[in-house]
């Protein structure tokens, strides 16, 4: 799968900042979205999704709210909840708009009332297929399931960006966790675009679960790069999908971005993302 984002005005995609109001968006996620947009001369769209299931909750007699202005529990009016959700969405989108304005990146805001995944899938399909979806909130305990659903149901996207709770920077080397030599060119091109914007170098982390497999990958990558001046190369032995070595390499290099394949060994569909997301101090771009 090509790792690409459509340029602004091309009408084939953009960087989609997904906001659902469950938590404050991470400033690192916003910065990551803007860097990708600048690297591809793309537009950023902040999408706030109003989940109708939440609004339907207000229609039940057991729904109550505790007000600081009145005594005791009060009924939860649907109109009042809808208004609060609207104000919340506007406030979250304002953070993205102001950051984009500061970096002189074209942006727009949009609100949709639908189930979250269906809204994101529809928004991408309208402009697809070259979208990158950025999850605004830090990934939580159910992050692996949410990520799997996103890749399965949002087909018009070339990648998804996630951050963890300790993410704090986008400046630093762009690290490519490479598992297959066939993915070298598209992942390297994406990394070089990001590095061209941040002014940092690209470093290849060759990942495998056996010493002989890593050695073979190292040889194939060096052969593919040929005589051209390429990125620094380092091998990472990850036995039984242990992400510890990759986490340690990212921490040691103080990466500003990590690129990895979704559905591979490092981040499989069954991988518990919490160890990786909780330790990474930079955004993680997962490509198909």
Coordinates of C-alpha atoms in Angstrom, one line a residue:
X1 CA 0.0 0.0 0.0
X2 CA 1.3 3.4 -1.0
X3 CA 1.8 5.8 2.0
X4 CA 0.4 9.0 0.6
X5 CA -1.8 12.0 1.4
X6 CA -3.5 14.1 -1.3
X7 CA -2.4 17.7 -1.6
X8 CA -4.8 20.5 -0.8
X9 CA -7.1 21.2 -3.7
X10 CA -6.5 17.8 -5.3
X11 CA -9.8 16.5 -4.0
X12 CA -8.5 13.0 -3.3
X13 CA -7.9 13.1 0.5
X14 CA -6.4 15.0 3.4
X15 CA -5.3 14.6 7.0
X16 CA -8.4 13.9 9.0
X17 CA -8.2 14.7 12.7
X18 CA -10.7 12.5 14.5
X19 CA -12.2 14.1 17.6
X20 CA -14.9 12.3 19.6
X21 CA -14.9 14.3 22.8
X22 CA -14.1 11.4 25.1
X23 CA -10.9 13.2 26.2
X24 CA -8.9 16.3 25.4
X25 CA -7.0 15.9 22.1
X26 CA -3.2 15.4 22.5
X27 CA -1.2 18.4 21.4
X28 CA 1.4 16.0 20.1
X29 CA -1.3 14.4 17.9
X30 CA -2.3 17.8 16.6
X31 CA 1.3 18.7 15.9
X32 CA 1.8 15.3 14.2
X33 CA -1.2 15.9 12.0
X34 CA 0.1 19.3 10.9
X35 CA 3.5 18.0 10.1
X36 CA 2.1 15.3 7.9
X37 CA -0.1 17.9 6.2
X38 CA 2.9 20.2 5.6
X39 CA 5.0 17.3 4.3
X40 CA 2.3 16.5 1.7
X41 CA 1.1 20.0 1.2
X42 CA -2.3 18.7 2.3
X43 CA -5.3 20.1 4.2
X44 CA -6.3 19.3 7.7
X45 CA -9.9 18.6 8.5
X46 CA -10.9 18.3 12.2
X47 CA -13.9 16.0 12.4
X48 CA -16.0 16.0 15.5
X49 CA -18.4 13.1 15.8
X50 CA -21.6 13.5 17.8
X51 CA -22.5 10.0 18.8
X52 CA -26.4 9.7 18.6
X53 CA -26.3 6.9 21.2
X54 CA -25.1 9.4 23.7
X55 CA -27.9 11.8 22.9
X56 CA -30.4 8.9 23.0
X57 CA -29.3 8.3 26.6
X58 CA -31.0 11.6 27.6
X59 CA -34.3 10.2 26.6
X60 CA -34.3 7.5 29.3
X61 CA -36.0 8.2 32.6
X62 CA -32.9 6.9 34.6
X63 CA -30.6 9.5 33.0
X64 CA -29.7 12.2 35.6
X65 CA -27.1 14.9 36.0
X66 CA -25.7 16.4 39.2
X67 CA -25.8 20.2 38.9
X68 CA -23.7 22.5 41.0
X69 CA -26.4 25.2 40.7
X70 CA -29.3 23.1 42.1
X71 CA -29.7 20.6 44.9
X72 CA -29.7 16.9 44.1
X73 CA -29.9 15.0 40.8
X74 CA -31.8 16.6 37.9
X75 CA -33.3 15.2 34.7
X76 CA -30.9 15.2 31.8
X77 CA -32.6 17.1 29.0
X78 CA -31.7 15.9 25.5
X79 CA -31.6 19.5 24.2
X80 CA -29.3 20.6 26.9
X81 CA -27.0 17.6 26.3
X82 CA -27.0 18.3 22.6
X83 CA -26.0 21.9 23.2
X84 CA -23.2 20.9 25.6
X85 CA -21.8 18.4 23.0
X86 CA -21.9 21.0 20.3
X87 CA -20.0 23.5 22.5
X88 CA -17.5 20.8 23.3
X89 CA -16.9 20.0 19.7
X90 CA -16.4 23.6 18.7
X91 CA -13.9 24.1 21.5
X92 CA -11.9 21.0 20.5
X93 CA -11.9 22.0 16.8
X94 CA -10.8 25.5 17.7
X95 CA -7.5 24.0 19.1
X96 CA -6.8 22.4 15.8
X97 CA -7.8 25.4 13.7
X98 CA -5.6 27.8 15.8
X99 CA -2.6 25.5 15.5
X100 CA -3.1 25.1 11.8
X101 CA -3.4 28.9 11.4
X102 CA -0.1 29.3 13.3
X103 CA 1.7 26.9 10.9
X104 CA -0.1 28.4 7.8
X105 CA -1.7 25.1 6.9
X106 CA -5.2 25.1 5.3
X107 CA -7.8 23.6 7.6
X108 CA -11.5 23.3 8.1
X109 CA -13.8 21.9 10.7
X110 CA -16.7 19.6 10.3
X111 CA -19.3 18.0 12.7
X112 CA -21.2 14.8 11.9
X113 CA -23.9 13.1 13.9
X114 CA -23.4 9.3 13.4
X115 CA -21.7 6.4 15.0
X116 CA -18.0 7.3 15.1
X117 CA -16.5 4.8 12.7
X118 CA -19.3 5.2 10.2
X119 CA -18.8 9.0 10.3
X120 CA -15.0 8.7 9.7
X121 CA -15.5 6.2 6.9
X122 CA -18.0 8.4 5.2
X123 CA -15.9 11.5 5.5
X124 CA -12.9 9.7 4.0
X125 CA -14.9 8.1 1.2
X126 CA -16.2 11.5 0.1
X127 CA -12.6 12.7 -0.5
X128 CA -10.7 9.4 -0.7
X129 CA -8.6 7.4 -1.2
X130 CA -5.5 9.2 0.0
X131 CA -6.4 10.1 3.6
X132 CA -4.4 9.8 6.8
X133 CA -6.6 9.5 9.9
X134 CA -5.1 10.9 13.2
X135 CA -6.7 9.8 16.4
X136 CA -6.9 13.0 18.5
X137 CA -7.1 11.4 21.9
X138 CA -4.3 9.3 23.4
X139 CA -4.8 5.6 22.8
X140 CA -6.4 3.8 25.8
X141 CA -7.0 0.3 27.1
X142 CA -9.2 -0.6 24.2
X143 CA -6.9 1.0 21.6
X144 CA -6.1 -2.3 19.8
X145 CA -9.8 -3.0 19.1
X146 CA -10.5 0.6 18.0
X147 CA -7.5 0.5 15.7
X148 CA -8.5 -2.8 14.2
X149 CA -12.0 -1.5 13.5
X150 CA -10.6 1.7 12.0
X151 CA -8.4 -0.2 9.5
X152 CA -11.2 -2.7 8.7
X153 CA -14.1 -0.1 8.3
X154 CA -12.3 3.0 7.0
X155 CA -11.0 1.7 3.7
X156 CA -10.2 5.1 2.2
X157 CA -7.1 5.7 4.2
X158 CA -3.4 4.9 3.7
X159 CA -2.5 5.2 7.4
X160 CA -3.5 5.9 10.9
X161 CA -1.6 8.0 13.5
X162 CA -1.9 7.3 17.2
X163 CA -0.2 8.7 20.3
X164 CA 0.1 7.5 23.8
X165 CA -0.3 9.3 27.1
X166 CA 3.4 10.3 27.4
X167 CA 3.8 11.6 23.8
X168 CA 5.4 15.0 23.9
X169 CA 7.5 15.6 20.8
X170 CA 7.4 15.5 17.0
X171 CA 11.0 16.7 16.6
X172 CA 13.7 14.1 16.2
X173 CA 14.8 11.3 13.8
X174 CA 12.1 9.7 11.8
X175 CA 12.3 6.0 12.6
X176 CA 11.1 3.3 10.2
X177 CA 10.3 -0.1 11.7
X178 CA 10.8 -2.2 8.6
X179 CA 9.8 -5.9 8.5
X180 CA 9.6 -6.6 4.7
X181 CA 12.0 -5.4 2.1
X182 CA 9.1 -4.9 -0.3
X183 CA 7.9 -2.0 1.9
X184 CA 11.2 -0.2 1.9
X185 CA 10.5 2.3 -0.9
X186 CA 7.1 3.5 0.1
X187 CA 7.9 3.7 3.8
X188 CA 11.3 5.4 3.1
X189 CA 9.6 8.0 0.9
X190 CA 7.1 8.8 3.6
X191 CA 9.8 9.1 6.2
X192 CA 12.0 11.3 4.0
X193 CA 9.0 13.7 3.4
X194 CA 8.6 14.0 7.2
X195 CA 12.3 14.4 7.8
X196 CA 12.4 17.1 5.1
X197 CA 10.0 19.1 7.1
X198 CA 11.5 18.6 10.6
X199 CA 15.1 18.8 9.5
X200 CA 16.0 15.5 11.1
X201 CA 17.5 12.3 9.6
X202 CA 15.8 9.0 8.8
X203 CA 16.9 5.8 10.5
X204 CA 15.9 2.3 9.5
X205 CA 15.1 -0.2 12.3
X206 CA 15.1 -3.6 10.7
X207 CA 12.8 -5.9 12.7
X208 CA 12.7 -9.7 12.8
X209 CA 12.0 -12.5 15.2
X210 CA 15.2 -14.6 14.4
X211 CA 18.8 -13.5 14.0
X212 CA 19.1 -15.1 10.5
X213 CA 15.9 -13.4 9.4
X214 CA 17.2 -10.0 10.5
X215 CA 20.5 -10.6 8.9
X216 CA 18.8 -11.5 5.6
X217 CA 16.7 -8.4 5.7
X218 CA 19.7 -6.3 6.4
X219 CA 21.5 -7.7 3.4
X220 CA 18.4 -7.2 1.1
X221 CA 17.9 -3.6 2.3
X222 CA 21.5 -2.7 1.7
X223 CA 21.4 -4.3 -1.7
X224 CA 18.2 -2.3 -2.6
X225 CA 19.7 1.0 -1.4
X226 CA 22.8 0.4 -3.5
X227 CA 25.4 3.1 -3.7
X228 CA 23.1 6.0 -2.8
X229 CA 23.5 7.7 0.5
X230 CA 20.9 6.0 2.6
X231 CA 19.7 6.2 6.1
X232 CA 21.5 4.8 9.1
X233 CA 20.5 1.1 9.6
X234 CA 20.1 -0.8 12.8
X235 CA 18.7 -4.3 13.5
X236 CA 16.1 -5.0 16.1
X237 CA 15.5 -8.6 17.3
X238 CA 11.8 -8.9 18.4
X239 CA 11.1 -12.5 19.5
X240 CA 7.5 -13.5 19.9
X241 CA 6.2 -10.0 19.0
X242 CA 8.0 -8.5 22.0
X243 CA 7.9 -4.8 21.4
X244 CA 10.5 -4.1 24.2
X245 CA 13.5 -3.8 21.8
X246 CA 11.6 -1.5 19.4
X247 CA 10.5 0.7 22.4
X248 CA 14.0 0.8 23.7
X249 CA 15.4 1.8 20.2
X250 CA 12.8 4.6 19.8
X251 CA 13.6 5.9 23.3
X252 CA 17.3 5.8 22.7
X253 CA 17.1 7.6 19.4
X254 CA 14.6 10.1 20.8
X255 CA 12.5 9.7 17.7
X256 CA 10.1 12.4 16.5
X257 CA 8.0 10.0 14.5
X258 CA 7.8 6.2 14.2
X259 CA 6.5 4.5 11.0
X260 CA 5.4 0.9 11.2
X261 CA 3.4 -1.6 9.3
X262 CA -0.1 -2.5 10.7
X263 CA -0.8 -6.2 10.6
X264 CA 2.8 -7.2 10.7
X265 CA 4.9 -8.6 13.5
X266 CA 5.4 -5.5 15.5
X267 CA 1.8 -4.3 15.4
X268 CA -0.4 -7.2 14.6
X269 CA -4.2 -7.1 14.8
X270 CA -4.0 -8.9 18.1
X271 CA -1.2 -6.8 19.6
X272 CA -1.8 -5.1 22.9
X273 CA -0.8 -1.6 22.0
X274 CA -0.6 -0.3 25.5
X275 CA 3.1 -1.1 26.1
X276 CA 4.2 0.6 22.9
X277 CA 1.8 3.6 23.0
X278 CA 2.5 4.1 26.8
X279 CA 6.2 4.3 26.2
X280 CA 6.4 6.2 22.9
X281 CA 7.2 9.9 23.3
X282 CA 6.3 10.6 19.7
X283 CA 3.5 9.8 17.2
X284 CA 3.2 6.4 15.6
X285 CA 2.1 6.3 12.0
X286 CA 0.8 2.9 11.1
X287 CA 0.5 2.1 7.4
X288 CA -1.5 -0.6 5.6

